[in-house]
Coordinates of C-alpha atoms in Angstrom, one line a residue:
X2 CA 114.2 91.6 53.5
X3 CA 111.5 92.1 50.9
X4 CA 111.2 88.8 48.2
X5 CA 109.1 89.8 45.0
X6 CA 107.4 86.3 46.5
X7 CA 106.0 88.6 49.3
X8 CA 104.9 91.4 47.4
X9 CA 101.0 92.1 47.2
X10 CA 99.3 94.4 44.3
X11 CA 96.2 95.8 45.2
X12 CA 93.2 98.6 43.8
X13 CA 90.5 99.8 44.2
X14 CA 88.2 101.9 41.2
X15 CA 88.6 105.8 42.1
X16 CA 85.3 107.7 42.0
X17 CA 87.2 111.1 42.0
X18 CA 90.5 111.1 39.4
X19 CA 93.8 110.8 42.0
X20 CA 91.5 110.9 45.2
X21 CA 91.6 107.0 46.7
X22 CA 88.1 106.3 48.5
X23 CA 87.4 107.0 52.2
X24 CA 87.3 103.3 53.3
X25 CA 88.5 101.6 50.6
X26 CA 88.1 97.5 49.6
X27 CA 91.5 97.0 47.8
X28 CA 90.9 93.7 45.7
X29 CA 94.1 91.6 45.5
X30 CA 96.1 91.7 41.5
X31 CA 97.3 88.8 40.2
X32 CA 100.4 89.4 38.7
X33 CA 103.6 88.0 37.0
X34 CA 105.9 91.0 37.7
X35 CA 105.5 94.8 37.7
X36 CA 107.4 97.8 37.5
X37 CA 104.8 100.9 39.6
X38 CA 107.0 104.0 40.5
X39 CA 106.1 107.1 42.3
X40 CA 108.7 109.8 41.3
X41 CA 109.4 113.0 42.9
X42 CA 111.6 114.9 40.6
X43 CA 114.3 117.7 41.8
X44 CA 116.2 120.2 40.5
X45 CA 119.3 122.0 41.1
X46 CA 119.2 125.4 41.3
X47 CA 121.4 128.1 39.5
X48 CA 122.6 130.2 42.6
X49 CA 125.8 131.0 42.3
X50 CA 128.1 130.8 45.4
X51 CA 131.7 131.7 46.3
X52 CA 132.6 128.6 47.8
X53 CA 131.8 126.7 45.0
X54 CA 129.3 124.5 46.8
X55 CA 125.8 123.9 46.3
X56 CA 122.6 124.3 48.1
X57 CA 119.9 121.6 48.4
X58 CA 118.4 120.1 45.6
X59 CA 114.4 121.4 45.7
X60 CA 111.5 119.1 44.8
X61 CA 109.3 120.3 42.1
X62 CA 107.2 117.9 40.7
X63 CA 106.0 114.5 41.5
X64 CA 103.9 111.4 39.2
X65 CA 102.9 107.9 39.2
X66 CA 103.8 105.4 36.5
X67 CA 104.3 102.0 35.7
X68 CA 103.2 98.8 34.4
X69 CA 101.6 95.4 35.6
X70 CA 102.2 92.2 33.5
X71 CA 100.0 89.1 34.1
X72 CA 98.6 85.8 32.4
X73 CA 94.8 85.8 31.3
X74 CA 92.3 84.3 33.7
X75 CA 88.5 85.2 33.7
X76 CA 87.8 88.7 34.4
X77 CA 84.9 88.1 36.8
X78 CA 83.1 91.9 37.6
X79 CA 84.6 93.9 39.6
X80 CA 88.1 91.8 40.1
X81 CA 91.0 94.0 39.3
X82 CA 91.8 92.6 36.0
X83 CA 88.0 93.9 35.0
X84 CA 88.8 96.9 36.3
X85 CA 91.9 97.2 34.3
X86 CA 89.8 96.6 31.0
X87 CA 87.4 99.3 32.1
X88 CA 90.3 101.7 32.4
X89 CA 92.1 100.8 29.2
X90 CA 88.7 101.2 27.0
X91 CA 87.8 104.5 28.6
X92 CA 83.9 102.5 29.2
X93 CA 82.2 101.0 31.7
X94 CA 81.0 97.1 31.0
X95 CA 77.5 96.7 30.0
X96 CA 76.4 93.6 31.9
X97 CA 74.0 91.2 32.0
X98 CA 70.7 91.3 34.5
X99 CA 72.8 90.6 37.9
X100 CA 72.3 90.5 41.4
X101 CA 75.0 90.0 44.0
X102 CA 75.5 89.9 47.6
X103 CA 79.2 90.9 47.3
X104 CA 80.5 90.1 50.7
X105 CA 77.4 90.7 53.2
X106 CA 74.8 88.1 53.2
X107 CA 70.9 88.6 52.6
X108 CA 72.1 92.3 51.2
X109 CA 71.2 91.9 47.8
X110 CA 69.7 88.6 47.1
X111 CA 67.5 88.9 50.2
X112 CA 65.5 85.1 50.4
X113 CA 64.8 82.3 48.0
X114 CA 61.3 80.2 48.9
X115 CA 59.9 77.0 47.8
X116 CA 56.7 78.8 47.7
X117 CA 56.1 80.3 44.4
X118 CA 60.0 79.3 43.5
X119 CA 60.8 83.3 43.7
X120 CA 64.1 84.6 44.2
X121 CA 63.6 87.7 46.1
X122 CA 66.5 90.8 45.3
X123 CA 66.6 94.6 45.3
X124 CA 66.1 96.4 42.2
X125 CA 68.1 96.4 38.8
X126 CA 68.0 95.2 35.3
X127 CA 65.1 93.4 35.2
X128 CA 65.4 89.1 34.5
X129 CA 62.7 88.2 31.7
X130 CA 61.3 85.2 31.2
X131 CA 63.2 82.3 29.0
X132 CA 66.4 83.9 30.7
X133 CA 68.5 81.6 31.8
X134 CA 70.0 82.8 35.3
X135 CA 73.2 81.4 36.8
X136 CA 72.3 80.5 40.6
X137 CA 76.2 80.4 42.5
X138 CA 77.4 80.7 46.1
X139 CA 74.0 79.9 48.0
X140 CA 74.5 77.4 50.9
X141 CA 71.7 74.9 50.2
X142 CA 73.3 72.8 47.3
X143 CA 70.2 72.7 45.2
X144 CA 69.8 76.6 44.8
X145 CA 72.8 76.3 42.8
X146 CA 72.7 75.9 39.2
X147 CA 71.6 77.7 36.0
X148 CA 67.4 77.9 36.1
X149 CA 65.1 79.1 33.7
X150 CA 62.9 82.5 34.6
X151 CA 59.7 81.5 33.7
X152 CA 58.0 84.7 35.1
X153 CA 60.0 88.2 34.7
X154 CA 60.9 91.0 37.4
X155 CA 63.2 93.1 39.2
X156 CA 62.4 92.3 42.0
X157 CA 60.6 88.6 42.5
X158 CA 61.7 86.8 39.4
X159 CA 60.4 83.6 39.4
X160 CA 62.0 80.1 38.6
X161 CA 59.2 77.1 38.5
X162 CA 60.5 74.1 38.0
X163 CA 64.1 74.7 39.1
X164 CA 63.5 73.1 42.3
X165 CA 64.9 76.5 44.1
X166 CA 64.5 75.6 47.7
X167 CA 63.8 78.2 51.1
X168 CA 66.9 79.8 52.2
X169 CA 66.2 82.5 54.3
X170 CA 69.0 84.5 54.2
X171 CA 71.2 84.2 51.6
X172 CA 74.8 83.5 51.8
X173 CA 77.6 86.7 51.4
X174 CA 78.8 84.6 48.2
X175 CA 75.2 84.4 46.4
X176 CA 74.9 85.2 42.9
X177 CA 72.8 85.5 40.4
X178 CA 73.6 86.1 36.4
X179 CA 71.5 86.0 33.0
X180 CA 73.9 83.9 31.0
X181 CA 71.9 83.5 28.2
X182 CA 68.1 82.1 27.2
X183 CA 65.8 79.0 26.6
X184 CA 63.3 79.1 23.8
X185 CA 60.1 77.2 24.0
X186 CA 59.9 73.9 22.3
X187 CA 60.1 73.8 17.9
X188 CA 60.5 78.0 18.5
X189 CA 63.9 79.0 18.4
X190 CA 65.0 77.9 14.6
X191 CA 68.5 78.4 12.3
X192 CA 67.4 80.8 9.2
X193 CA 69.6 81.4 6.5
X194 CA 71.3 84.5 7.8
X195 CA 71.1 83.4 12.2
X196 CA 68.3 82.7 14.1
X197 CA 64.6 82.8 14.1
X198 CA 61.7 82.7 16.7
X199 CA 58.2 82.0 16.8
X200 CA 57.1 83.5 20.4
X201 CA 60.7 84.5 21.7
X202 CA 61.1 88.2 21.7
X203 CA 64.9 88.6 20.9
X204 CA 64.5 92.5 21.2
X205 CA 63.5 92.2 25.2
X206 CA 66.9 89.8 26.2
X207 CA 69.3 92.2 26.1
X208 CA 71.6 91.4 23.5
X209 CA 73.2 93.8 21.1
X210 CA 75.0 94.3 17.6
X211 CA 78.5 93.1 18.0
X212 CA 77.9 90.4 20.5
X213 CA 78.7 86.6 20.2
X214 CA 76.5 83.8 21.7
X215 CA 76.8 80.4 21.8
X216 CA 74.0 78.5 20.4
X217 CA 73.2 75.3 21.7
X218 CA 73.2 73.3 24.9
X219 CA 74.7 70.2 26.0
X220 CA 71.5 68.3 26.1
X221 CA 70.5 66.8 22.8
X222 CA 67.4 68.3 23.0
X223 CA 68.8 72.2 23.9
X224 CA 70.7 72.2 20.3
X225 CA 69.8 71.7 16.7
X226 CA 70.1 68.7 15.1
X227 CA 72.6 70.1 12.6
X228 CA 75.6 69.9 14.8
X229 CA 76.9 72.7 12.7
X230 CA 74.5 75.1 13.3
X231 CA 76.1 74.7 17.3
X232 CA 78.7 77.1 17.3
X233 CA 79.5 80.6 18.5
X234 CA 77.9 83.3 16.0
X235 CA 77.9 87.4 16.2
X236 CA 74.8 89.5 16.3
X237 CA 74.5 91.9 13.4
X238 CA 71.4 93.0 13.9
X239 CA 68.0 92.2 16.0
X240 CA 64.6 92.4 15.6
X241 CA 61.3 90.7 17.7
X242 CA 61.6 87.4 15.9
X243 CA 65.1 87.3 14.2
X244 CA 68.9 87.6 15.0
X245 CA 71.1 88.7 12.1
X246 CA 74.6 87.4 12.4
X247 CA 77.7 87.0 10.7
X248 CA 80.8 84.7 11.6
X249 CA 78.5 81.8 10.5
X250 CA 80.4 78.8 9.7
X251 CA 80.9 76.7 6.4
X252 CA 78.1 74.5 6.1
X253 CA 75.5 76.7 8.4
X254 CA 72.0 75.7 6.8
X255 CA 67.9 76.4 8.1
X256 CA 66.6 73.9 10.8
X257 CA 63.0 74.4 11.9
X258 CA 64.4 72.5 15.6
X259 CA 61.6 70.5 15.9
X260 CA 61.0 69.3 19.3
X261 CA 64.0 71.4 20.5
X262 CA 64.0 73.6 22.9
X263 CA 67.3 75.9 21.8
X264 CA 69.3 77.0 24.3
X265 CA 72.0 80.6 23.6
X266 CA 74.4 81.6 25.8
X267 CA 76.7 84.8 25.9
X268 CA 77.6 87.5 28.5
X269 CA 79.0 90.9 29.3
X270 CA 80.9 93.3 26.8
X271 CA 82.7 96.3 26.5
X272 CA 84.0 98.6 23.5
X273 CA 86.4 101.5 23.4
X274 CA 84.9 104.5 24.2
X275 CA 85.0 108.1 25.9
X276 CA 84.4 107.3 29.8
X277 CA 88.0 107.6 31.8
X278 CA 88.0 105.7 34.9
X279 CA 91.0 105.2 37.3
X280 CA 92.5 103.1 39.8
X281 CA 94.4 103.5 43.2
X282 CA 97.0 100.8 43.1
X283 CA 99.1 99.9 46.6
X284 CA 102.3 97.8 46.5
X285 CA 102.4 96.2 49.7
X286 CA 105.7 94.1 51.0
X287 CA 104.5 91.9 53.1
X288 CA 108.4 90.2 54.3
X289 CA 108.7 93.3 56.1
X290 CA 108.7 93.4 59.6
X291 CA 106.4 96.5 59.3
X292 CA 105.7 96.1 55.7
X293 CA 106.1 98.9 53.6
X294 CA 102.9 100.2 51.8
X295 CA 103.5 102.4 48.6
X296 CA 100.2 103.9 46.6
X297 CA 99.8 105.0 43.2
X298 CA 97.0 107.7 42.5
X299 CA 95.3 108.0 39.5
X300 CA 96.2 105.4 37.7
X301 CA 94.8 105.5 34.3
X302 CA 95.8 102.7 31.8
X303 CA 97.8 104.4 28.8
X304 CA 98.1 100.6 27.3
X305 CA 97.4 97.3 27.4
X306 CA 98.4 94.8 25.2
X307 CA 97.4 90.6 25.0
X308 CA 99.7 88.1 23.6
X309 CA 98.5 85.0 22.6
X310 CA 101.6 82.9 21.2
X311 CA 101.4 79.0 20.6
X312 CA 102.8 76.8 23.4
X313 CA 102.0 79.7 26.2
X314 CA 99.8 81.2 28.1
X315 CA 97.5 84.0 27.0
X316 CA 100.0 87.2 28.9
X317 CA 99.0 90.6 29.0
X318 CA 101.2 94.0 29.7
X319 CA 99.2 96.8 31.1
X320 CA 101.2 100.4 31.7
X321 CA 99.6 103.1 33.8
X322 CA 99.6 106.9 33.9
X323 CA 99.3 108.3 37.3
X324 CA 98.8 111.1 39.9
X325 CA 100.2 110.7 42.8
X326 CA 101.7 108.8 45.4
X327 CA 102.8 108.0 48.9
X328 CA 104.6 105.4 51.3
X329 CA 103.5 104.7 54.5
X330 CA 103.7 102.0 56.8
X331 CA 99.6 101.5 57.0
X332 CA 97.5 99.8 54.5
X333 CA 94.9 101.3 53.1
X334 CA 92.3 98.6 54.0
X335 CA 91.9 98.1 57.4
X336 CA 89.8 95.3 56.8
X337 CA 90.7 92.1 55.0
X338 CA 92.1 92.5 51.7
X339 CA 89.6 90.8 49.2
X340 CA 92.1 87.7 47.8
X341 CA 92.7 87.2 44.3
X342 CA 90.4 85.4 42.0
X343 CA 90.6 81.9 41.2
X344 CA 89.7 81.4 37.8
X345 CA 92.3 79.1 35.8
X346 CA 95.0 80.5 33.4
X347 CA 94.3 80.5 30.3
X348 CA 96.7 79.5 27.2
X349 CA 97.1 79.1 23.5
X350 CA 96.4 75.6 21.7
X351 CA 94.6 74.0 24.6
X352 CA 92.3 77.0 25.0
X353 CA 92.4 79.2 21.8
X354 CA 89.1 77.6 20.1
X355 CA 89.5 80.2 17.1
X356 CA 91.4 82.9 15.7
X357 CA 89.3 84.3 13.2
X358 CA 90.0 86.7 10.1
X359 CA 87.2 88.3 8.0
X360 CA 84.7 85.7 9.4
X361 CA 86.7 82.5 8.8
X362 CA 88.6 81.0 11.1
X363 CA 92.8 80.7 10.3
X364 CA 93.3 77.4 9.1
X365 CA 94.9 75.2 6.6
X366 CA 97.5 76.2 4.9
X367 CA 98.0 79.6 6.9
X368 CA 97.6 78.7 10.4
X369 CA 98.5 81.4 12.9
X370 CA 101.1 80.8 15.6
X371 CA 100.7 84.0 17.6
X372 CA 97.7 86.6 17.8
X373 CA 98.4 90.5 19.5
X374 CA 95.9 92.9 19.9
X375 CA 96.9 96.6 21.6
X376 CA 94.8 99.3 23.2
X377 CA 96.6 102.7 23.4
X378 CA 94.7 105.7 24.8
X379 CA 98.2 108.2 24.1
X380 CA 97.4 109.7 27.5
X381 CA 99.0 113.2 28.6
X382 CA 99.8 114.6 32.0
X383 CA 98.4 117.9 32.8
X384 CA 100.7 119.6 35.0
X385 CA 99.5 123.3 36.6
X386 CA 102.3 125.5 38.5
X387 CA 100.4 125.3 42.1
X388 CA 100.3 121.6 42.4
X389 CA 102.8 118.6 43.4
X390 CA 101.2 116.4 40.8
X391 CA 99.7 115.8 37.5
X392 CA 96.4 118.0 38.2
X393 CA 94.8 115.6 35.3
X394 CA 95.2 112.7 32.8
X395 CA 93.5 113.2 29.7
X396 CA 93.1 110.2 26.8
X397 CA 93.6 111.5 23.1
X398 CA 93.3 109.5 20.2
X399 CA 92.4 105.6 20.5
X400 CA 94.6 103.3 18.9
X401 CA 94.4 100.2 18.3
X402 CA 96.8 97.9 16.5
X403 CA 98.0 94.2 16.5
X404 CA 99.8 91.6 15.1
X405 CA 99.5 88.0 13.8
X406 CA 102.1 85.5 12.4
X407 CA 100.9 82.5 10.0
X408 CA 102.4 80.0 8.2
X409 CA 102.9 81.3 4.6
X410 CA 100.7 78.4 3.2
X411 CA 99.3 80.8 0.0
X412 CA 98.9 84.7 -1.0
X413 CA 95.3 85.2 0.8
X414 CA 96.6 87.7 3.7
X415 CA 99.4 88.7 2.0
X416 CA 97.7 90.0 -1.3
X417 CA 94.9 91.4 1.5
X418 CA 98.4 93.7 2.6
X419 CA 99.4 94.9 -0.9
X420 CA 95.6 95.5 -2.2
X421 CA 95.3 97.4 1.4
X422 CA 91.8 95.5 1.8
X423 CA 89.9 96.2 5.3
X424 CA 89.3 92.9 7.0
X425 CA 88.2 91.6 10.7
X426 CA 90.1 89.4 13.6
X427 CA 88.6 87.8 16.1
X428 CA 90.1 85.6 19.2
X429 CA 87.9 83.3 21.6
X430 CA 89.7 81.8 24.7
X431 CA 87.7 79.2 26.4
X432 CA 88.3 77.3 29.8
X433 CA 86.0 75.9 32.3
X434 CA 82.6 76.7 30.1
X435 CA 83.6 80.1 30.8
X436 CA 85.0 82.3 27.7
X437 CA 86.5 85.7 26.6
X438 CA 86.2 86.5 22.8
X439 CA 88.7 90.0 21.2
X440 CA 86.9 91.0 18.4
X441 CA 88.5 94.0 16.4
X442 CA 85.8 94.8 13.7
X443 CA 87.6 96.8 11.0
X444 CA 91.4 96.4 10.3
X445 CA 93.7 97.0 8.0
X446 CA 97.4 95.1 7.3
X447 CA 100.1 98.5 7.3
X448 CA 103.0 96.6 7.9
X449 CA 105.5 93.6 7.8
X450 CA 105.0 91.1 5.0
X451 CA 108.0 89.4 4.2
X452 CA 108.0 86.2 4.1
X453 CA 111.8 85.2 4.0
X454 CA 113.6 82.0 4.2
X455 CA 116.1 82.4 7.1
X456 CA 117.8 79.0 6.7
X457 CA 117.0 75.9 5.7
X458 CA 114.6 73.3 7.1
X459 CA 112.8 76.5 8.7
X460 CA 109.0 76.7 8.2
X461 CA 108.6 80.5 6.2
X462 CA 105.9 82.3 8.6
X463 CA 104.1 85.6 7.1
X464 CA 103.7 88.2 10.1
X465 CA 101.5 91.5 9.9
X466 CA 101.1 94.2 11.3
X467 CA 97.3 95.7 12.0
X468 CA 96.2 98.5 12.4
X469 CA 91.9 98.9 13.5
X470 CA 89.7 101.6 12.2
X471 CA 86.0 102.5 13.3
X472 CA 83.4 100.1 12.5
X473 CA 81.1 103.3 12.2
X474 CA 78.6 100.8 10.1
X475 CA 78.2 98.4 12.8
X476 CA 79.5 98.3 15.9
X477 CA 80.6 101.7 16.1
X478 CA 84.3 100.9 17.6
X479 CA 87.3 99.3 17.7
X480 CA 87.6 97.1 19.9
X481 CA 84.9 95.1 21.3
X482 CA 85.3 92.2 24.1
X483 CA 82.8 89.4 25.4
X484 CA 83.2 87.9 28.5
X485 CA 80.5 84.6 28.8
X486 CA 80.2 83.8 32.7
X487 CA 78.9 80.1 31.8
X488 CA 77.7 78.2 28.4
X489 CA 77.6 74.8 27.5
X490 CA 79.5 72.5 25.0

């Protein structure tokens, strides 16, 4: 027998379009329901017989399809729902300074020592000082936490004062991740258009235009006095000694933060762009006696859509384009399939902390009870006489559209539809200081508003239909999302 209760989704990132890796680590999908097929396709022919019979159907062509539908947890890097991002924006992430040992300890992170309080690591992005680095998954207790890098390097970055302790060989768990930075005390400040710095070099941390951080820690003396001056804000433009940004909220003023010592958190993000990358995806059912094992090749995301709808949890729809496929009764790890991730779903209302529009959040009198945002990459099939499969998938045209329903409290969105005025949305979902922020940069409303009264004692909701354009003054996309590993409230 074969329950949907006992049916595992797995993938793994293809190097090669439709060719699954040699010794492949399939990474466990979480999932609410999915519809993969692997068709072969047949034809009957047009021979003519006296009998009146026919001959055998002959196979001609075969492809993969399908979608996956699932509710929004934290896309760690590298998990399958990351790797579904990756595919649906045609780019890779671009993420912060990270070491990882990924499964085999001492491989990465190779030794932490009291002496010198050095973290020692093979090459990559480089830590700088006033980083603050996310310490996770060591085995001595105190080597966890997130520590200041108070001298930069690739290598040997040091952390004095974080009370990082020997461990010799570093746990298969161990982490480390630049979640944001620490300026010195009275040097970060609040200027009239973002942030300010005396000896902090914002042009060395790695930021860029289009990317939120969260300013302020939870420590009265890591924020700024002004409590409304700690908030999430997007970066419009850097320089050595001052952050531009825009999404500033009503009341945002200067503060010198004297005696502070600021903290500003944010994470990794990606934007639509020209860089396909595809999956191998194996349906496994496990109630089998010998369970069944179909594979997808090639699996290139065509959409992906997120829902966020009031009273819910955040769902997303994801449908594929594929190669190839097979059944067989092995699986294609031989090893021990990496389980799924554990990070908590995420819903509307308890963790929506804003839905934005042209910089303000959606409030009073036209608060929004749902939020959609779709990626559609319009893929085609290349098909070529001599093979049994798609030879290619190629992405056209990126389009990106979405939806929102408010209350119809006044004319401010809908007179935005008839003038056909460009605006900006923006979503952050928070849970477990962790937090994933949409941000679609340039939109326009094309469709719906008609605000009707349907019966009576029935709140009249405005819904509209968005349609995104290249940002090609800022951000250069249209579609940009943040993932923040860690900050503080």
């Amino acid at each position: 027998m074969s329950s949907s209760n006992r049916v595992r989704l797995s993938l793994v990132s293809e190097v090669t379009l439709g060719t699954t890796p040699v010794t492949p680590r399939m990474r466990t999908i979480r999932t609410t329901g999915e519809s993969l097929t692997y068709t072969p396709t047949f034809i009957q022919t047009a021979e003519i017989r006296s009998d009146r019979q026919v001959i055998d159907p002959i196979e001609s062509i075969s492809s993969a399809a399908g979608g996956i539908n699932f509710e929004l947890s934290y896309p760690d890097d590298a998990s399958p729902l990351s790797e579904i991002y990756k595919s649906a924006f045609y780019n890779p992430w671009v993420n912060t300074a990270t070491r990882f040992n990924d499964g085999t300890a001492a491989s990465v992170i190779t030794g932490v020592t009291t002496s010198g309080t050095v973290a020692t690591c093979l090459t990559g992005t480089a830590f700088v000082a006033s980083h603050l680095v996310q310490f996770s998954g060591f085995n001595v207790a105190g080597n966890n936490g997130v520590f200041t890098c108070t001298t930069g390097s690739a290598t040997v970055p040091a952390f004095v004062g974080s009370g990082i302790t020997d461990e010799a060989s570093p746990l298969a768990t161990a982490k480390m991740k630049v979640v944001g930075a620490v300026g010195g005390t009275t040097d970060i400040t609040a200027t009239a258009t973002g942030l300010g710095s005396g000896t902090l070099s914002f042009s060395t941390l790695g930021l860029a235009v289009g990317q939120w951080i969260k300013v302020g820690g939870t420590a009265s003396g890591t924020k700024f006095a002004t409590a409304v001056l700690n908030t999430w804000i997007r970066v419009t433009a850097i320089a050595t000694h001052a952050l531009t940004c825009d999404n500033l909220p009503a009341g945002w003023t200067t503060d010198a933060g004297t005696g502070q010592t600021i903290k500003l958190f944010w994470g990794d993000q990606i934007r639509n762009g020209t860089t396909q990358s595809s999956l191998t995806i194996e349906k496994s059912f496990l109630g089998q006696t010998a369970p069944t094992h179909l594979v997808y090749n090639g699996m290139v995301v065509n959409t992906l859509t997120q829902t966020i709808t009031s009273k819910a949890a955040v769902v997303g729809t994801v449908a594929f384009m594929g190669m190839g496929g097979s059944e067989s009764t092995t699986p294609l790890d031989a090893g021990t399939y990496d389980a799924a991730t554990t990070g908590k779903v995420m819903s509307a209302n308890a963790n929506v902390g804003r839905l934005a529009e042209n910089g303000s959040a959606l409030t009073s009198p036209n608060w929004a009870s749902s939020f959609e945002v779709s990626v559609a990459n319009n893929a085609m099939a290349l098909e070529a006489v001599d093979s049994m499969s798609p030879v290619s998938i190629e992405g056209m045209e990126c389009t990106v559209t979405g939806k929102v329903t408010t209350y119809f409290g006044d004319d401010t969105l809908l007179a935005k539809f008839y003038a056909g005025t460009a605006t900006s949305f923006s979503s952050r979902i928070t849970k477990n200081s962790q937090a994933i922020i949409y941000t679609l940069p340039r939109c326009t409303y094309t469709g719906g508003g008609q605000p009707q009264a349907t019966g009576k004692n029935v709140q009249v909701q405005l819904a509209l239909d968005i349609t995104c354009s290249a940002d090609d003054a800022l951000t250069k996309s249209q579609i940009l999302l943040d993932r923040v590993p860690y900050f503080e409230v």
